[in-house]
mmCIF file of C-alpha atoms and ligand atoms in Angstrom:
data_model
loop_
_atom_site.group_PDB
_atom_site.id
_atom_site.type_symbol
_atom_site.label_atom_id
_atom_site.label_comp_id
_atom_site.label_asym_id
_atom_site.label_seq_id
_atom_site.Cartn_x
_atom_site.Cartn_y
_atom_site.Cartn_z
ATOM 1 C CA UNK A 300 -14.666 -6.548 -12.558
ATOM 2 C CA UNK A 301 -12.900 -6.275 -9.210
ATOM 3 C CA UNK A 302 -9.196 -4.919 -9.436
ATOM 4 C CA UNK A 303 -7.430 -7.339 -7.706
ATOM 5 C CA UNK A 304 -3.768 -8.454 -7.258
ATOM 6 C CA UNK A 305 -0.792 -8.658 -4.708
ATOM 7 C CA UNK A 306 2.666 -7.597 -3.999
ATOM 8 C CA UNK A 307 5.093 -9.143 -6.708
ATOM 9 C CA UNK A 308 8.957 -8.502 -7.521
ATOM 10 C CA UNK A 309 11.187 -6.555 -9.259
ATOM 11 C CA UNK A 310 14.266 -8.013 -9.651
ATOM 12 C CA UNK A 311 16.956 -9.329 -11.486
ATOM 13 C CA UNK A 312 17.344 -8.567 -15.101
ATOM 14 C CA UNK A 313 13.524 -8.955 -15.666
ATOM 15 C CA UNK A 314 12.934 -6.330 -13.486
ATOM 16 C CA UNK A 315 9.102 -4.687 -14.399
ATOM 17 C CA UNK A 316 8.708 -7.412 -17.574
ATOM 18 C CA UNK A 317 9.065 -9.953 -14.255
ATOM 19 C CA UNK A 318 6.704 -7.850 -11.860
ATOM 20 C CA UNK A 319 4.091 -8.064 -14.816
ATOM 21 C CA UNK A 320 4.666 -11.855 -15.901
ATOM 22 C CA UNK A 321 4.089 -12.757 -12.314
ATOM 23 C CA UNK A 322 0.813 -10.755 -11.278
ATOM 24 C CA UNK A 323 -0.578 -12.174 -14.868
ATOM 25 C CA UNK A 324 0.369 -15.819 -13.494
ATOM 26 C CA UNK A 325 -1.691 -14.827 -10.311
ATOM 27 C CA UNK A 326 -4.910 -13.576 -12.442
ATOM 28 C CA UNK A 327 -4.332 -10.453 -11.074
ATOM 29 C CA UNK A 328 -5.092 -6.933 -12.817
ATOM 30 C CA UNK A 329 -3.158 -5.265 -10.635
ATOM 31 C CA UNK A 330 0.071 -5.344 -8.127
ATOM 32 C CA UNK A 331 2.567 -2.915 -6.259
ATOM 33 C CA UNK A 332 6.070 -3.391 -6.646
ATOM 34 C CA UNK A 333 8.948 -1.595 -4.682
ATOM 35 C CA UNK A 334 11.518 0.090 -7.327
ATOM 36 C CA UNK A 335 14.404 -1.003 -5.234
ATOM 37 C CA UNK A 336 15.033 -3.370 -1.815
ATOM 38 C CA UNK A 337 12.568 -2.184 0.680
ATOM 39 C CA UNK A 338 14.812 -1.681 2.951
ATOM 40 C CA UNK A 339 17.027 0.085 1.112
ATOM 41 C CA UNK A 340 17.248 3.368 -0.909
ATOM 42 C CA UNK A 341 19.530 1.791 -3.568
ATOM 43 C CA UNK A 342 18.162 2.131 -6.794
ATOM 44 C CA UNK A 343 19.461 0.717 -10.308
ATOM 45 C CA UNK A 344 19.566 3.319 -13.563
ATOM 46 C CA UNK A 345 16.393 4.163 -15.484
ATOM 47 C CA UNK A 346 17.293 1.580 -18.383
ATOM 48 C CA UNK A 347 17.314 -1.772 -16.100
ATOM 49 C CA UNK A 348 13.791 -1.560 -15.661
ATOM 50 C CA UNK A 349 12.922 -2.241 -19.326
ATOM 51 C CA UNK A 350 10.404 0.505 -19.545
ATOM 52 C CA UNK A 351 9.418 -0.172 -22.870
ATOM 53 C CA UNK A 352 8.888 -3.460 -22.474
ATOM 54 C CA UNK A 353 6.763 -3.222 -19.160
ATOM 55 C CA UNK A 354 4.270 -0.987 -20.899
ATOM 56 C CA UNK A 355 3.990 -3.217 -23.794
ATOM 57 C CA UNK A 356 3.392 -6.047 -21.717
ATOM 58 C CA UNK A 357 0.923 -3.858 -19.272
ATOM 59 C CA UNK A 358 -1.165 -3.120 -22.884
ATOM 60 C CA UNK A 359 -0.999 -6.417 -23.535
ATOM 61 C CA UNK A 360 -2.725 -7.616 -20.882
ATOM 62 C CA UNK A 361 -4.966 -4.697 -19.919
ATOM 63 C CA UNK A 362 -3.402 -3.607 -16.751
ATOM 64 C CA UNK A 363 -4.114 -0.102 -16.379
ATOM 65 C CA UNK A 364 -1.335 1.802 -14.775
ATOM 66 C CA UNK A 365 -3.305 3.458 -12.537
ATOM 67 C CA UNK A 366 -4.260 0.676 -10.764
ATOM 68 C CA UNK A 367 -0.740 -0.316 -10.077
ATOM 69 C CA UNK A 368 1.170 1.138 -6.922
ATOM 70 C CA UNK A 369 4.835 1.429 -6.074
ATOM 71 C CA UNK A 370 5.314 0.965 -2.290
ATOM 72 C CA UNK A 371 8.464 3.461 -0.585
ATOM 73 C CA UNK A 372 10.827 1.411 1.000
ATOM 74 C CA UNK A 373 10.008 1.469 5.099
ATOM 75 C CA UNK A 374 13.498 2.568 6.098
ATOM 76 C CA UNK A 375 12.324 6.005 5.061
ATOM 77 C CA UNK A 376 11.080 8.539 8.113
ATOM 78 C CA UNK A 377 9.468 11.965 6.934
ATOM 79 C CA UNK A 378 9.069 12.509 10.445
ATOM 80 C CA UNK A 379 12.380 11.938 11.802
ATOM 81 C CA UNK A 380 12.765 15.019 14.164
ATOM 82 C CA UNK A 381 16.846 14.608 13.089
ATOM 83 C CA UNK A 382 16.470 17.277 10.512
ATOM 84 C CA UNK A 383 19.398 15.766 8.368
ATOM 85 C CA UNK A 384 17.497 12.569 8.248
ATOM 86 C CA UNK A 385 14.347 14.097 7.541
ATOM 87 C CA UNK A 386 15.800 15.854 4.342
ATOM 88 C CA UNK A 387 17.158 12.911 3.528
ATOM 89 C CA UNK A 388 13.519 11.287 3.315
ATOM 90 C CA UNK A 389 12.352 14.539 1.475
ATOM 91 C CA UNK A 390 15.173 13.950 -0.969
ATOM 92 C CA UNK A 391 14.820 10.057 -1.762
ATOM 93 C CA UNK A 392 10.872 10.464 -1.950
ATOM 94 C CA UNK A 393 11.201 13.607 -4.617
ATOM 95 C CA UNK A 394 13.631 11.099 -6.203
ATOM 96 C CA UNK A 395 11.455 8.234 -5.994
ATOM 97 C CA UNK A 396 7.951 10.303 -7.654
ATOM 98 C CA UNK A 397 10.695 11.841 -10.315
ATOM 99 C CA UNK A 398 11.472 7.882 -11.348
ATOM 100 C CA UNK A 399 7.721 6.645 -11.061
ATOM 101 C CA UNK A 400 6.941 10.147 -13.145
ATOM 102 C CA UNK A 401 9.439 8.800 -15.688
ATOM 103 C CA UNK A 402 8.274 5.289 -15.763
ATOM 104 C CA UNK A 403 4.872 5.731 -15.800
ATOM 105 C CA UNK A 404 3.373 5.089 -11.951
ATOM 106 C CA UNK A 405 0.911 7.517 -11.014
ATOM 107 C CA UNK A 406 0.713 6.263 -6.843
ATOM 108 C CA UNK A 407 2.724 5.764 -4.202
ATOM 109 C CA UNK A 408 2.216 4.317 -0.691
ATOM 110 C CA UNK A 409 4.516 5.382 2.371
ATOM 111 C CA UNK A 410 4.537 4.631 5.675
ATOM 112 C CA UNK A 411 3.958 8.371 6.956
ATOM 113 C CA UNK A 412 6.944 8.213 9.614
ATOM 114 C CA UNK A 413 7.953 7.932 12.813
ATOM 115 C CA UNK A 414 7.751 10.007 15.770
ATOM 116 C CA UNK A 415 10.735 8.278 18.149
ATOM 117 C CA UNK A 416 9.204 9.822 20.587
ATOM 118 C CA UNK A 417 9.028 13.417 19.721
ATOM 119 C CA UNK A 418 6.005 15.647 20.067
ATOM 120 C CA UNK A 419 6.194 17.364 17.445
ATOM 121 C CA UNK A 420 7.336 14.670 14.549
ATOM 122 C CA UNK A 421 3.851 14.828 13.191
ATOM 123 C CA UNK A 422 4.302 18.465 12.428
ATOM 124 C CA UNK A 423 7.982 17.993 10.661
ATOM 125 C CA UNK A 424 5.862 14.993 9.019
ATOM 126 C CA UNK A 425 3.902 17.829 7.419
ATOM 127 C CA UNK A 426 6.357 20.039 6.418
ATOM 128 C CA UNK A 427 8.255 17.681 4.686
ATOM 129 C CA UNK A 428 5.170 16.322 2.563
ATOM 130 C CA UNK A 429 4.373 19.690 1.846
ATOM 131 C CA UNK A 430 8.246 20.262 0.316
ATOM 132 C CA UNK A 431 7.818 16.860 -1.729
ATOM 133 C CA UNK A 432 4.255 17.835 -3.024
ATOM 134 C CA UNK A 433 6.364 21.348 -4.244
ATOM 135 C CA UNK A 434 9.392 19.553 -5.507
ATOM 136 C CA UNK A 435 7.481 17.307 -7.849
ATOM 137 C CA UNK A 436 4.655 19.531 -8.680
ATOM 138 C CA UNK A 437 4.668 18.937 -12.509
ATOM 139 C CA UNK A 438 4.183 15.517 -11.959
ATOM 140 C CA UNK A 439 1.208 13.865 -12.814
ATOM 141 C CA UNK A 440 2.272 11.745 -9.176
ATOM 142 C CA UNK A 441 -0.273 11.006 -5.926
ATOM 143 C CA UNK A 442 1.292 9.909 -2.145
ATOM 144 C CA UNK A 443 -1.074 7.431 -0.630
ATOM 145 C CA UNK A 444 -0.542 7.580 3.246
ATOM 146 C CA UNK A 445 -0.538 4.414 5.007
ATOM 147 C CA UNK A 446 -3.156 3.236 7.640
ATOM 148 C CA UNK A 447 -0.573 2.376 10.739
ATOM 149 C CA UNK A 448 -1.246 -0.502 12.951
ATOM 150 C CA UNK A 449 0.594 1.480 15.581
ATOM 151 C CA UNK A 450 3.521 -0.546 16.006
ATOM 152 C CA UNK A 451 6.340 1.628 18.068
ATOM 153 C CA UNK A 452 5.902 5.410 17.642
ATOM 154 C CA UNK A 453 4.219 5.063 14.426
ATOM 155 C CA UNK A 454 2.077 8.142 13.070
ATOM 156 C CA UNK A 455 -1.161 7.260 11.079
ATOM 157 C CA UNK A 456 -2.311 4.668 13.388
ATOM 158 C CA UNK A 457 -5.724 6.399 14.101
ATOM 159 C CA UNK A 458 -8.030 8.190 11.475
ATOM 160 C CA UNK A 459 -7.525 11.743 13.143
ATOM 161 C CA UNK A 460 -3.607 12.078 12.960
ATOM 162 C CA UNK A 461 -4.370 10.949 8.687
ATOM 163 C CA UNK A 462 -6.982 13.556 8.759
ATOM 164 C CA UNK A 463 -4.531 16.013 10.154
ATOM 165 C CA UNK A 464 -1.485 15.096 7.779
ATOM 166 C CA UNK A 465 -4.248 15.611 4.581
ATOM 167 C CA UNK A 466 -5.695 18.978 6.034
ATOM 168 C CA UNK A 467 -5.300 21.616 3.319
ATOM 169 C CA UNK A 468 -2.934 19.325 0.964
ATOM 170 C CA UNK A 469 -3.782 18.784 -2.597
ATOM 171 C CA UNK A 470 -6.705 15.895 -3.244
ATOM 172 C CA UNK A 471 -5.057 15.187 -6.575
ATOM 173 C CA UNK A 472 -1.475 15.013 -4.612
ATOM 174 C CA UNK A 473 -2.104 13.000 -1.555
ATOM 175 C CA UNK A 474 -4.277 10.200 -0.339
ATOM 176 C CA UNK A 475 -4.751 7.315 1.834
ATOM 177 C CA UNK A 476 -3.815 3.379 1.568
ATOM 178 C CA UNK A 477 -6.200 1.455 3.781
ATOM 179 C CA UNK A 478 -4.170 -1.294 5.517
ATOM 180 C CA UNK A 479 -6.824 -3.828 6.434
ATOM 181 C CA UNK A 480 -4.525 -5.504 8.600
ATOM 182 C CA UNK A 481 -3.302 -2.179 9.960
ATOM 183 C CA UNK A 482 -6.523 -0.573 11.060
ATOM 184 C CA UNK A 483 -7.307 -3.423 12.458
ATOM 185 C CA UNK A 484 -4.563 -4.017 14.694
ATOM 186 C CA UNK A 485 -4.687 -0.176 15.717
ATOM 187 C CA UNK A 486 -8.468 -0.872 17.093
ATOM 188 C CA UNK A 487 -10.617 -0.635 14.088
ATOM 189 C CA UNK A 488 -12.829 -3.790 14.933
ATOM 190 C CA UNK A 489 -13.807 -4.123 11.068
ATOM 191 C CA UNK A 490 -14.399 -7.542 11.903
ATOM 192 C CA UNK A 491 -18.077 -6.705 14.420
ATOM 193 C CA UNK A 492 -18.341 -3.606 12.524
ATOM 194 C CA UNK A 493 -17.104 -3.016 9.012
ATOM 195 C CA UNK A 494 -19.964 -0.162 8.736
ATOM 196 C CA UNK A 495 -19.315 1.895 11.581
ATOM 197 C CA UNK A 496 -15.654 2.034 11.096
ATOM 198 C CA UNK A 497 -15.781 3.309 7.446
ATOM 199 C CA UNK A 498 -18.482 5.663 8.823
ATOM 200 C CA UNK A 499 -16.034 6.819 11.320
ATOM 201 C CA UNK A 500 -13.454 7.349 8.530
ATOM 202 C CA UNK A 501 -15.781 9.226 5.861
ATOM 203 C CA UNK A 502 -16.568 11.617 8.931
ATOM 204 C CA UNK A 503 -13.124 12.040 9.701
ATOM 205 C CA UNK A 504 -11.182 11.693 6.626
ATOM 206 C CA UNK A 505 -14.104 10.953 3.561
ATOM 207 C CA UNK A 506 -14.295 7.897 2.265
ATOM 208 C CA UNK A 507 -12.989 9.188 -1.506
ATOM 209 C CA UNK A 508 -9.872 9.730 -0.382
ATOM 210 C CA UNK A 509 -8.874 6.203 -0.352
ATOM 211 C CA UNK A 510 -7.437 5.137 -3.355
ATOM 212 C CA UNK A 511 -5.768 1.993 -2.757
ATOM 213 C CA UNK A 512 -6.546 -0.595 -0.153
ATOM 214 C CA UNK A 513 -3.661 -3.541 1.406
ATOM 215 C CA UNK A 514 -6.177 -6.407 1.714
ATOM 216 C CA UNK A 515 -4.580 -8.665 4.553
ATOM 217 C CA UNK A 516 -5.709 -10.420 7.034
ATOM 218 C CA UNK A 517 -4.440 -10.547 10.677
ATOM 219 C CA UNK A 518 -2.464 -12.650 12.657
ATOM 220 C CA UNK A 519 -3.281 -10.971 16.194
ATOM 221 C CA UNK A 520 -6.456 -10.086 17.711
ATOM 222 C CA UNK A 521 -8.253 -5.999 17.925
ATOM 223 C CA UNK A 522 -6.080 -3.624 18.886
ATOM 224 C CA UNK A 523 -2.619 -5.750 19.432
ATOM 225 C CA UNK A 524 -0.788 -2.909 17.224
ATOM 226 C CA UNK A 525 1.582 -5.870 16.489
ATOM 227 C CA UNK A 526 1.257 -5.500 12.432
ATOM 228 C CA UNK A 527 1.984 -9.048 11.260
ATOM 229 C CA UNK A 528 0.038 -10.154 8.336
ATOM 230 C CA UNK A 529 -2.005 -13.450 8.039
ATOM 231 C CA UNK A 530 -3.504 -15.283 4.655
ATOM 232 C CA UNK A 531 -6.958 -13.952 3.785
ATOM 233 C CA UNK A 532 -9.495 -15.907 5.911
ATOM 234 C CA UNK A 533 -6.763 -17.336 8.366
ATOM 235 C CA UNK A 534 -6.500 -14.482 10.903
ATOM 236 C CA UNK A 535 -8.582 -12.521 13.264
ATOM 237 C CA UNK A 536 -10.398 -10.112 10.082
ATOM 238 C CA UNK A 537 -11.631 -13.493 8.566
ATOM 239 C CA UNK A 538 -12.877 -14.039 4.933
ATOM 240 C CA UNK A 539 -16.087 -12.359 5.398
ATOM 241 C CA UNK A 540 -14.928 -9.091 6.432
ATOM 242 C CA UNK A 541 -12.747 -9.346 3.503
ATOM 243 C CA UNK A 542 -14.844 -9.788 1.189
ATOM 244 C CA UNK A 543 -16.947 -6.886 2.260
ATOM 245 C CA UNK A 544 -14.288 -4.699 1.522
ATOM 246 C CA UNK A 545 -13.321 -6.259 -1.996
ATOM 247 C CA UNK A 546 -17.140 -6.061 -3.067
ATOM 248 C CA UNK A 547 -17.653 -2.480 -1.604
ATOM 249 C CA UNK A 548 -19.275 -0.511 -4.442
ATOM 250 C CA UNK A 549 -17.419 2.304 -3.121
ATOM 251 C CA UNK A 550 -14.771 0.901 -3.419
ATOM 252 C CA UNK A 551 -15.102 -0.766 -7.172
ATOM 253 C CA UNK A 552 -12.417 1.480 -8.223
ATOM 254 C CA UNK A 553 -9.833 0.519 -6.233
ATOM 255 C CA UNK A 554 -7.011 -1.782 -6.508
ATOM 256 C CA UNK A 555 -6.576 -4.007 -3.903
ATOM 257 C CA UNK A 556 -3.763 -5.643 -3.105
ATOM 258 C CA UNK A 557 -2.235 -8.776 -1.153
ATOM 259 C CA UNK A 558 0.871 -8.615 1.370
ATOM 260 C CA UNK A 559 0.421 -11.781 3.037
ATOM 261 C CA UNK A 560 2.872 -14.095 3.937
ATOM 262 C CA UNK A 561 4.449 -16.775 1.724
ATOM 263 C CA UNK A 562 3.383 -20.328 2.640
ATOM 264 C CA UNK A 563 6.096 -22.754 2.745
ATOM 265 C CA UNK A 564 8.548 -19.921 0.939
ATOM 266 C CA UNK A 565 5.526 -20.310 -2.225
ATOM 267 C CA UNK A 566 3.427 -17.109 -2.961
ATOM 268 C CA UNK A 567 0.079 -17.942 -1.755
ATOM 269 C CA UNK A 568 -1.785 -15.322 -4.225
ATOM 270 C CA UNK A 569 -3.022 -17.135 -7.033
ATOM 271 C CA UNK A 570 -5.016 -18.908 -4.642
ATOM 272 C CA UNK A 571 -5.734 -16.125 -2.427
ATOM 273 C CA UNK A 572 -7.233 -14.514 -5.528
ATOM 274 C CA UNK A 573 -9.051 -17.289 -6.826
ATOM 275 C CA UNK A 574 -10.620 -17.990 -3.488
ATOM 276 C CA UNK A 575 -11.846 -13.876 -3.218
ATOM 277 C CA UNK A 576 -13.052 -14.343 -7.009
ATOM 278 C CA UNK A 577 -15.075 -17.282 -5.912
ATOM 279 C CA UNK A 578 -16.125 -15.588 -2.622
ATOM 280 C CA UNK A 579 -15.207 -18.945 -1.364
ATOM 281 C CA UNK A 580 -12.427 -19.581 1.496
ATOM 282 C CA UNK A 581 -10.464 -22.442 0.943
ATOM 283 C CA UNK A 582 -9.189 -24.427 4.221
ATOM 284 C CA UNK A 583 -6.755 -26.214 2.443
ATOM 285 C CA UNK A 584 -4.446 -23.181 1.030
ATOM 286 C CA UNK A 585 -2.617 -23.612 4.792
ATOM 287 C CA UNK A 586 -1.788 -26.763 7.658
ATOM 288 C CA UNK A 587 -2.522 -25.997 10.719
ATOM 289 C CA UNK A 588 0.704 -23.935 12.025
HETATM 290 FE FE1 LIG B 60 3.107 -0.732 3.870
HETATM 291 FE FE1 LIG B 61 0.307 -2.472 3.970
HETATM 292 ZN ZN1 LIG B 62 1.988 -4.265 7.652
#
């Protein structure tokens, strides 16, 4: 069975119960959540997110927890050459894994930062994954790093600078999200040739290491390093491509999940997952726009 589901929320007073109860009414088997606002690094106490109930429910419906991911809110920049900000980041990620450790989640996806210009911002980057991999060591916690689509000074937007931020870092600590939108829109033209560009990446990084995948389609064509999401089969990627990578065998184990945009202020998902569970795109999900 593919693992398939999307982004869902985690709000209110249903908090995880909710996230579940919605990815179930989607069909999916699995879904990321954030643990607060993404944008923000506010985060409620341990007891509002119903722990016990969420794992019930999870059982209940045979979602594995391993399959689900928690996403770090964007605002956060291990890269940011202001040291005080950067230990900031290192302090609200060890805080994050400590919560996810204590709730269960066993991945996380993060942006890997940004350089605002500065040379050596991918080499801070390091340091300060290296000092969150130490401060949650007895955790049984991965980082996924983000594919980039390059936007700004964003690092990760090419397979080499991942490569570099993984190099002698724990497989069992730290991985790599594969933003189908994202490598995309950096210049990964999946779309004329899916097999040479995950050739290119098992050279470079090895294909094992990713362990979660962001299945969205794009709104602008190759290389625009715009990073704005389109409905599976409505963008530049198109169905097909999609598909490839939801029936990779490689990547069987995988969750995949859905960040596209709402259509009409309505999650689009249930659809978007029936329509990759039937391997057949349906033209009527969206008008023309
Ligand atoms: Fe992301
Ligand atoms: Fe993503
Ligand atoms: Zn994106």
């Amino acid at each position: 069975m593919i693992k398939i589901g999307s982004h869902v929320s985690n709000k209110g007073d249903e908090m995880l119960v909710g996230s579940v109860l919605e990815a179930v009414s989607y069909d999916a088997n699995c879904f990321m959540v954030y643990l607060g606002a993404p944008q923000n690094s506010y985060r409620k106490d341990f007891d509002s997110f119903r722990n016990k109930e969420f794992h019930k429910l999870l059982k209940e419906h045979k979602i594995n927890i391993d399959d689900l991911i928690v996403h770090a809110p964007y605002i956060i920049n291990m890269a940011n050459p202001d040291l005080e900000k950067r230990e900031f980041a290192i302090d609200f990620l060890t805080r994050e894994l400590l919560l996810m450790e204590n709730l269960g989640f066993t991945k996380m996806v993060v942006h890997p930062g940004n350089s605002l210009g500065d040379d050596n911002a991918i080499n801070y980057l390091k340091e300060s994954l290296i000092k969150i991999l130490d401060n949650t060591k007895n955790t049984n916690t991965m980082i996924l790093l983000e594919t980039m689509a390059g936007k700004g000074t964003e690092i990760g937007r090419n397979f080499e600078e991942l490569a570099f931020l993984l190099e002698g870092l724990p497989e069992e600590r730290v991985n790599v999200c594969f933003d189908t939108c994202h490598t995309f829109d950096s210049g990964y033209d999946t779309f004329n040739d899916y097999e040479g560009v995950l050739e290119k990446f098992d050279e470079i990084i090895g294909l094992e290491r990713i362990k979660a995948i962001h299945l969205n389609d794009s709104k602008n064509p190759l290389g625009s390093q715009k990073d704005r999401h389109e409905n599976i089969g409505y963008g530049y990627i198109g169905f097909e491509t999609l598909l490839k990578f939801v029936y990779d065998s490689r990547f069987k184990d995988i969750p995949k999940v859905l960040e596209t945009p709402y259509i009409d202020g309505k999650a689009p998902y249930k659809e978007e997952i029936e329509m990759i569970k039937m391997k057949k795109f349906n033209p009527k999900l969206k008008g023309e726009s």
